[in-house]
Steps between C-alpha positions, in 0.01 A plus 500: 500500500179301470217581735248240621271412211742626231547280195817487290468335159810413297446366150667441167383660178330174404218599737428846360583415139266199480279555195145410404368395157501864383865548609401723797741476793383420852682817607608668821166678552308172494755341734458790744121461487523129582739567789282781640184286488669211680743677735315377810565137406811308601807495274431151363147599398626820335752302294231256388257781417759680287596181318132422436440852367800475265381158381145627442636800309698268273201268468710203600775558243842392621717796603755617243734615779582386852245589768664550838312648792590560865254654744601613849237616743577645841258379764 
């Protein structure tokens, strides 16, 4: 059951396993931080913010795996 304001984020491992130049993964902890900071935004904005954060982490490198992301927010 989702309560008003709850956010559900479904993603493939391409999101959390995105790497930077030093081979550091984006990771679940960083994903949680991004979601927590932007949870008051609408679902479309949350998706875009996560994708931007993953892209910035990888410094624009193309992903080595698929990146699939679905965000559901109960109003």
